[in-house]
GROMACS .gro file of C-alpha atoms in nm:
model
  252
    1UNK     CA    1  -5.156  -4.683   2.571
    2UNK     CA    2  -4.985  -4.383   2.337
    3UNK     CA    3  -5.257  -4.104   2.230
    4UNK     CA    4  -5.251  -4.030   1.876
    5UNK     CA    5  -5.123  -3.669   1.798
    6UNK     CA    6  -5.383  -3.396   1.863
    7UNK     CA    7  -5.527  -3.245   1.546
    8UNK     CA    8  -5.424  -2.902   1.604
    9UNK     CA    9  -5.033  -3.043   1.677
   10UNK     CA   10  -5.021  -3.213   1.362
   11UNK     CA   11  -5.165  -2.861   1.206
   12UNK     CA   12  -4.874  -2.681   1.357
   13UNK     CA   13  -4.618  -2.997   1.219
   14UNK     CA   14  -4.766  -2.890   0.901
   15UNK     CA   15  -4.710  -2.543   0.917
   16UNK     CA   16  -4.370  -2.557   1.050
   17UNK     CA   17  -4.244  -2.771   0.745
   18UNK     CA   18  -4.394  -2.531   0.491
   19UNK     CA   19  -4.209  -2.239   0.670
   20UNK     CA   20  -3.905  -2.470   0.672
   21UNK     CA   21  -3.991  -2.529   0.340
   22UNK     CA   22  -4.030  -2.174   0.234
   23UNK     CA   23  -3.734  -2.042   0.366
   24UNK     CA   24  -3.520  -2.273   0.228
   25UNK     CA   25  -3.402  -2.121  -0.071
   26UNK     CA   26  -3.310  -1.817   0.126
   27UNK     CA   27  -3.124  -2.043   0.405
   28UNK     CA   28  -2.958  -2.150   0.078
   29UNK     CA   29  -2.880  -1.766  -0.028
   30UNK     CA   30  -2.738  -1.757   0.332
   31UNK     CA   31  -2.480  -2.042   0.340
   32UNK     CA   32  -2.329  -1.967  -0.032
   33UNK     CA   33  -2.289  -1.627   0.107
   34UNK     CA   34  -2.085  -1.730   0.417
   35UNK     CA   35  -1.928  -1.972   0.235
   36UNK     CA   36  -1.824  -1.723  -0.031
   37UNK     CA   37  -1.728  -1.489   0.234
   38UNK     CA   38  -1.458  -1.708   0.397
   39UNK     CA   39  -1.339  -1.775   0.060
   40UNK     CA   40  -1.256  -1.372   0.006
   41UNK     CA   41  -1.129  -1.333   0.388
   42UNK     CA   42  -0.848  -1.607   0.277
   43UNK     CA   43  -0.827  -1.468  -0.060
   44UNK     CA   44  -0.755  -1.092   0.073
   45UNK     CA   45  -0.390  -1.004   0.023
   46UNK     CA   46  -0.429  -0.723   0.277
   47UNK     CA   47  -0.506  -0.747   0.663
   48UNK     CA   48  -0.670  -1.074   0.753
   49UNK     CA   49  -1.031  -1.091   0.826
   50UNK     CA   50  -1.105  -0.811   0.606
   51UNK     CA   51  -1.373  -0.930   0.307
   52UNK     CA   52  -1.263  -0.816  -0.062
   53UNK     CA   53  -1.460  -0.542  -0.114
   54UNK     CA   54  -1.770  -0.572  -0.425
   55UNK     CA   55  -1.612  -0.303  -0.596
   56UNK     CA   56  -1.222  -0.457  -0.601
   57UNK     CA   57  -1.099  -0.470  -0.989
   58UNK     CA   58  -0.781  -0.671  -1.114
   59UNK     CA   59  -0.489  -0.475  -1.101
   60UNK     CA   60  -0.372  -0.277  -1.408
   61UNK     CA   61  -0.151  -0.412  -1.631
   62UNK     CA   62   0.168  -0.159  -1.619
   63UNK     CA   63   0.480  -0.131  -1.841
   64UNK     CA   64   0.791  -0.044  -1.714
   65UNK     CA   65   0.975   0.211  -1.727
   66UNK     CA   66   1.272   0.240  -1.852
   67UNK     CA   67   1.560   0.278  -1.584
   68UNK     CA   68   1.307   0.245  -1.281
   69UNK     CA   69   1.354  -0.047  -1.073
   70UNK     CA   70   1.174  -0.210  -0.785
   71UNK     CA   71   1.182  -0.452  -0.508
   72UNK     CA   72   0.953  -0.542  -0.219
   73UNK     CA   73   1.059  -0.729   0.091
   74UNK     CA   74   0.886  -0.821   0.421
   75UNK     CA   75   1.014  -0.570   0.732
   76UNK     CA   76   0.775  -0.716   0.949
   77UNK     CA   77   0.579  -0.427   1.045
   78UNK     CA   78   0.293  -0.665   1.036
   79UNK     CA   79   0.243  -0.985   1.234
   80UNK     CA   80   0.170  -1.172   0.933
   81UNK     CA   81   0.344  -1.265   0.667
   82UNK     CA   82   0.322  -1.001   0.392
   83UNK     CA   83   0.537  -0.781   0.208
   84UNK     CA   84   0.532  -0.442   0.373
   85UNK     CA   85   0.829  -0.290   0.258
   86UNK     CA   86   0.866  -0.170  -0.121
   87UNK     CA   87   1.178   0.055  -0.276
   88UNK     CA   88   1.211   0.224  -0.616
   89UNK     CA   89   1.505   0.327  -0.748
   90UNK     CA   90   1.567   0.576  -1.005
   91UNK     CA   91   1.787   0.626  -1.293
   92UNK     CA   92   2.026   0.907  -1.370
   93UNK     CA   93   1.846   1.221  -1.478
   94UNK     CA   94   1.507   1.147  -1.302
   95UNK     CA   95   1.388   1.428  -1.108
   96UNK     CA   96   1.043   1.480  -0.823
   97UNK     CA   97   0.845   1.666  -0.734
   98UNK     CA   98   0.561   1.695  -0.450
   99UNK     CA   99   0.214   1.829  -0.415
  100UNK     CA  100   0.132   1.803  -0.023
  101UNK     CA  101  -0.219   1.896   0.140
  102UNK     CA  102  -0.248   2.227   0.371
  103UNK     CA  103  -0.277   2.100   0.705
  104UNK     CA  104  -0.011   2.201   0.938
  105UNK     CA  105   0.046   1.812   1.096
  106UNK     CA  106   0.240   1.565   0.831
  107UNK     CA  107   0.441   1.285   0.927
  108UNK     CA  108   0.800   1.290   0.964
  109UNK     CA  109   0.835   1.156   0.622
  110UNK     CA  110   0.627   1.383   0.449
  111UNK     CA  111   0.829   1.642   0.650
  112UNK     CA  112   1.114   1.489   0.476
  113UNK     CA  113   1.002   1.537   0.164
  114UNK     CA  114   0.855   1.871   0.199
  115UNK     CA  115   1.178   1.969   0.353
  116UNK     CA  116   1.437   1.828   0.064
  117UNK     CA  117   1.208   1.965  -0.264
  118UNK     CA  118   1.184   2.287  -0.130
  119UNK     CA  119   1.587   2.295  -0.094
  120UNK     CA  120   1.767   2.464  -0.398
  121UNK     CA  121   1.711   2.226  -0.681
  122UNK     CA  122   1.532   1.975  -0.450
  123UNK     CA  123   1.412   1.707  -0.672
  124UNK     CA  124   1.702   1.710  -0.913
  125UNK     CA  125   1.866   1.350  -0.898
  126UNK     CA  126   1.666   1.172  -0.727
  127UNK     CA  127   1.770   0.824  -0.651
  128UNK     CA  128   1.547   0.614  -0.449
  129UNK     CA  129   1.142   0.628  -0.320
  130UNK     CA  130   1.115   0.362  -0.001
  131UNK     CA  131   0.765   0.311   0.100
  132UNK     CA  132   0.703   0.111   0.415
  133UNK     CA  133   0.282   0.006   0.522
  134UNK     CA  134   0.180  -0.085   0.880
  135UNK     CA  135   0.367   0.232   1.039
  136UNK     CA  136   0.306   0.612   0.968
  137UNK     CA  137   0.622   0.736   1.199
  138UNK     CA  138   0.327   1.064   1.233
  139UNK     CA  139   0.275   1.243   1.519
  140UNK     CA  140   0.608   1.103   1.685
  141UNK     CA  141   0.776   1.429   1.681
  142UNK     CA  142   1.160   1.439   1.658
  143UNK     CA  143   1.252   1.046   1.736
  144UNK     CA  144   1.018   0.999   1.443
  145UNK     CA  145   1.219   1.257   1.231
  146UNK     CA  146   1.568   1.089   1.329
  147UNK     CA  147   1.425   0.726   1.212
  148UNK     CA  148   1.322   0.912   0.878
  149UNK     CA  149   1.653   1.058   0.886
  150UNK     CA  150   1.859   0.756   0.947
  151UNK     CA  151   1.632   0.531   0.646
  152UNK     CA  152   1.751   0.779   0.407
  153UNK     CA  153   2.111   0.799   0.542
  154UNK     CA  154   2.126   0.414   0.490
  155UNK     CA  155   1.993   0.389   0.157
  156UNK     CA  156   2.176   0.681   0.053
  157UNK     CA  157   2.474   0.475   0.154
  158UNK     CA  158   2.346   0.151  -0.040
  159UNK     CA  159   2.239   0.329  -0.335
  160UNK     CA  160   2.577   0.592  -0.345
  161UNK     CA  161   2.374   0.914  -0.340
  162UNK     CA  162   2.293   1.194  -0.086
  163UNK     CA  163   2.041   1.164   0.181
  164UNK     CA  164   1.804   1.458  -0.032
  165UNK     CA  165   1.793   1.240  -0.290
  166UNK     CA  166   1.580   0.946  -0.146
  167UNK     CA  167   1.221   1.026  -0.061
  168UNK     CA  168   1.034   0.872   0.221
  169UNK     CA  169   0.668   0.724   0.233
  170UNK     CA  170   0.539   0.536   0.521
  171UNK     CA  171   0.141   0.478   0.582
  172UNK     CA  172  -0.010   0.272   0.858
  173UNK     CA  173  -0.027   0.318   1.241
  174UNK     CA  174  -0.062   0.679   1.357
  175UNK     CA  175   0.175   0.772   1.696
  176UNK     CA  176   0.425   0.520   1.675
  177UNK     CA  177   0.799   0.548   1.626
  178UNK     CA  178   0.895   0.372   1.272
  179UNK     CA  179   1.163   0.104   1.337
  180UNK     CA  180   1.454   0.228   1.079
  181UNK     CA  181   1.642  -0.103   1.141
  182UNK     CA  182   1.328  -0.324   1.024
  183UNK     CA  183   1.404  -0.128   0.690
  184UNK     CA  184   1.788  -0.130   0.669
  185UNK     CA  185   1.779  -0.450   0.790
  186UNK     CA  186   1.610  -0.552   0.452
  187UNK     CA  187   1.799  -0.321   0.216
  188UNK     CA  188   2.058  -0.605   0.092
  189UNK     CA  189   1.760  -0.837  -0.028
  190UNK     CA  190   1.585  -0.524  -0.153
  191UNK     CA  191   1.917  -0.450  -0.362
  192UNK     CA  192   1.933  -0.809  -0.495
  193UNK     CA  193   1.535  -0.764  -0.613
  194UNK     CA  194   1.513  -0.514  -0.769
  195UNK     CA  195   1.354  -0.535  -1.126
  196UNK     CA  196   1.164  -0.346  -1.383
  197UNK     CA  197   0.815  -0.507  -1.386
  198UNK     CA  198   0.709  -0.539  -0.997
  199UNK     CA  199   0.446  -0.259  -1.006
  200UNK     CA  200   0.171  -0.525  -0.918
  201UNK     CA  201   0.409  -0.656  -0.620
  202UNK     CA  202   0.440  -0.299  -0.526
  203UNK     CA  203   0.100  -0.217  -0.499
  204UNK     CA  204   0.032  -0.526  -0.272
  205UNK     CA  205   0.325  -0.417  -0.068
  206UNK     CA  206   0.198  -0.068   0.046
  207UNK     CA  207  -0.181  -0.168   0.114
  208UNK     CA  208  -0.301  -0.149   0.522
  209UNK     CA  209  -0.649  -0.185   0.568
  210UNK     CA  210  -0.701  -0.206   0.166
  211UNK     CA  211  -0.906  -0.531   0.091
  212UNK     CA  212  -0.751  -0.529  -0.291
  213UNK     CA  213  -0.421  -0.316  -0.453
  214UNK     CA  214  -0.466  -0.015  -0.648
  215UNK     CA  215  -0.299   0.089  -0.892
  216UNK     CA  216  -0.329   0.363  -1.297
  217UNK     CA  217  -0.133   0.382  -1.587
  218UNK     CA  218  -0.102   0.653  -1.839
  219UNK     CA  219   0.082   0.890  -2.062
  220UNK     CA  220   0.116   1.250  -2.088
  221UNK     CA  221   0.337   1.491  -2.274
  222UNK     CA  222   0.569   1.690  -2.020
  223UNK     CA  223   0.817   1.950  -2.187
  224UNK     CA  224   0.740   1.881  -2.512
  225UNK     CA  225   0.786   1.508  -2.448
  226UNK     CA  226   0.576   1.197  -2.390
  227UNK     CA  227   0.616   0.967  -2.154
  228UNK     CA  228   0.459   0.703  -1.913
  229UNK     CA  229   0.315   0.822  -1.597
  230UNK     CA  230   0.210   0.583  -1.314
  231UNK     CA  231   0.052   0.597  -0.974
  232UNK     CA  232  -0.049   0.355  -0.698
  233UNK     CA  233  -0.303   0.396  -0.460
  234UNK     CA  234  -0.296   0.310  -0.079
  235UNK     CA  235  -0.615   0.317   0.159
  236UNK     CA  236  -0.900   0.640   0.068
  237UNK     CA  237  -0.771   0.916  -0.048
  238UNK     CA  238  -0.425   0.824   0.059
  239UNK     CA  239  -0.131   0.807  -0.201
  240UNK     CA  240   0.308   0.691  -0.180
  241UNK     CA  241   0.397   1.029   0.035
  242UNK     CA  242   0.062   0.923   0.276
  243UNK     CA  243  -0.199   1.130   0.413
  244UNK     CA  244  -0.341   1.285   0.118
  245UNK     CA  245   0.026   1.367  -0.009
  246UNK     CA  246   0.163   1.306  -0.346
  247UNK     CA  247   0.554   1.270  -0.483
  248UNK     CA  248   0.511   1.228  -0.896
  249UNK     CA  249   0.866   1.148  -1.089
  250UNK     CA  250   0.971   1.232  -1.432
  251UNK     CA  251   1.239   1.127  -1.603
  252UNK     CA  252   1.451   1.390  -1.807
   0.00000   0.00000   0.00000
C-alpha cells in the first residue's frame, strides 16, 4: 500500500515550480539570446564563429570615383570561402602618398611602400593598390620582401606600368611568407572585374578578425580643388598599408 506524499515534499514540489516559474522569463531572455547569437555567427561576413559585434553599422554608401576601378577575388588565404583578395586600379594622373607609424618593424609591404614614395617622385603615376587579408608577409624578412616584390612585378606586367607604381597592402597572419602565386594566380579574373562601384565588396574583402566592414566617405579641397576622398577600415586601428599605416590617393 503507496504512502501519500509527505507534507514537507509536497512543500518543496511547491517551491520548486514557483522558482521554475520565476525564472522563466529570464530562461526565456536566455534562449532568444542564443538563438539570436547563432543567427549573427552565420550572418558574419568575416571569420566564422565570430558574433557581429553591438556596435556594427551598415556600410556607407560611397560614390565612385571617377577613373578608379576595383575588383575582389578569392586567393584562398582563408579556408573558407570568402573574398580575400581586393585590387584598385588607378587612372592616369593619380598620384600617393603615405603616412607610416615610427616603429622600426613594418612588413615587407609597407617596406615596399615606404621604399617606392620616398624614391624621386615616388607616388607620381600610380597605377594599382592590391590588398590581400589572412596574411601580413611581416616579420618574414627577405623571402617576404621577394613575394612583395614579385606581386608588384606581375601586376605591373598586367596593368603595363612599373613595379613603383603599384602599392602593396597585406593584413592578417604575422610570420608567415605571403604566397605571391595565390595573388597572380587571380589577377586575370581580377582584370575582368574590375568596376567603379565595389567599395562595399572591397571592404568585405580586406576584413580578418572584423565581425562587420568598415568603411568613410568625404570631400575635401586639395590644391585649390575639391574632390572625393575615401577610406576603408580593416581590424583596430589598422588601415589598406596595415599596421597602423596609411597610403591616401589623389587624383590630379
Amino acid at each position: 500500500m503507496s504512502q501519500p506524499p509527505s507534507k514537507s515534499a509536497s512543500t518543496g514540489k511547491k517551491i520548486e515550480t514557483a522558482i521554475e516559474k520565476a525564472l522563466d522569463p529570464l530562461a526565456s531572455a536566455l534562449k532568444r539570446a542564443t538563438q539570436s547569437a547563432t543567427q549573427a555567427v552565420a550572418a558574419s561576413p568575416g571569420k566564422p564563429g565570430l558574433m557581429i559585434s553591438p556596435l556594427a553599422v551598415p556600410f556607407p554608401a560611397i560614390p565612385p570615383i571617377g577613373g578608379v576601378e576595383i575588383a575582389t577575388a578569392r586567393a584562398g588565404f582563408y579556408k573558407h570561402e570568402r573574398d580575400d583578395l581586393v585590387v584598385f586600379r588607378f587612372p592616369e594622373g593619380a598620384s600617393c602618398a603615405g603616412v607610416f607609424t615610427r616603429h622600426k618593424v613594418g612588413s615587407a609591404p609597407v617596406d615596399w611602400c615606404k621604399r617606392h614614395l620616398d624614391a624621386d617622385k615616388g607616388g607620381e603615376g600610380v597605377k594599382a593598390l592590391v590588398v590581400n587579408a589572412g596574411c601580413a608577409n611581416a616579420f618574414t624578412g627577405k623571402a617576404g620582401a621577394d613575394a612583395a616584390r614579385r606581386t608588384a612585378s606581375e601586376v605591373a606586367k598586367r596593368f603595363d606600368c612599373r613595379q613603383r607604381d603599384v602599392m602593396l597592402a597585406s593584413t592578417g597572419v604575422i610570420g608567415v611568407v605571403l604566397d605571391d602565386k595565390k595573388i597572380t594566380a587571380r589577377l586575370p579574373e581580377v582584370e575582368a572585374g574590375l568596376k567603379a562601384d565595389a567599395w562595399a565588396q572591397a571592404g568585405l574583402g580586406i576584413m580578418t578578425t572584423d565581425t562587420f566592414p568598415k568603411g568613410s566617405y568625404a570631400e575635401c579641397e586639395i590644391e585649390g580643388r575639391q574632390g572625393p576622398y575615401r577610406r576603408h577600415r580593416q581590424g583596430l586601428g589598422h588601415d589598406r598599408a596595415g599596421h597602423g599605416d596609411h597610403v591616401g590617393l589623389h587624383r590630379h
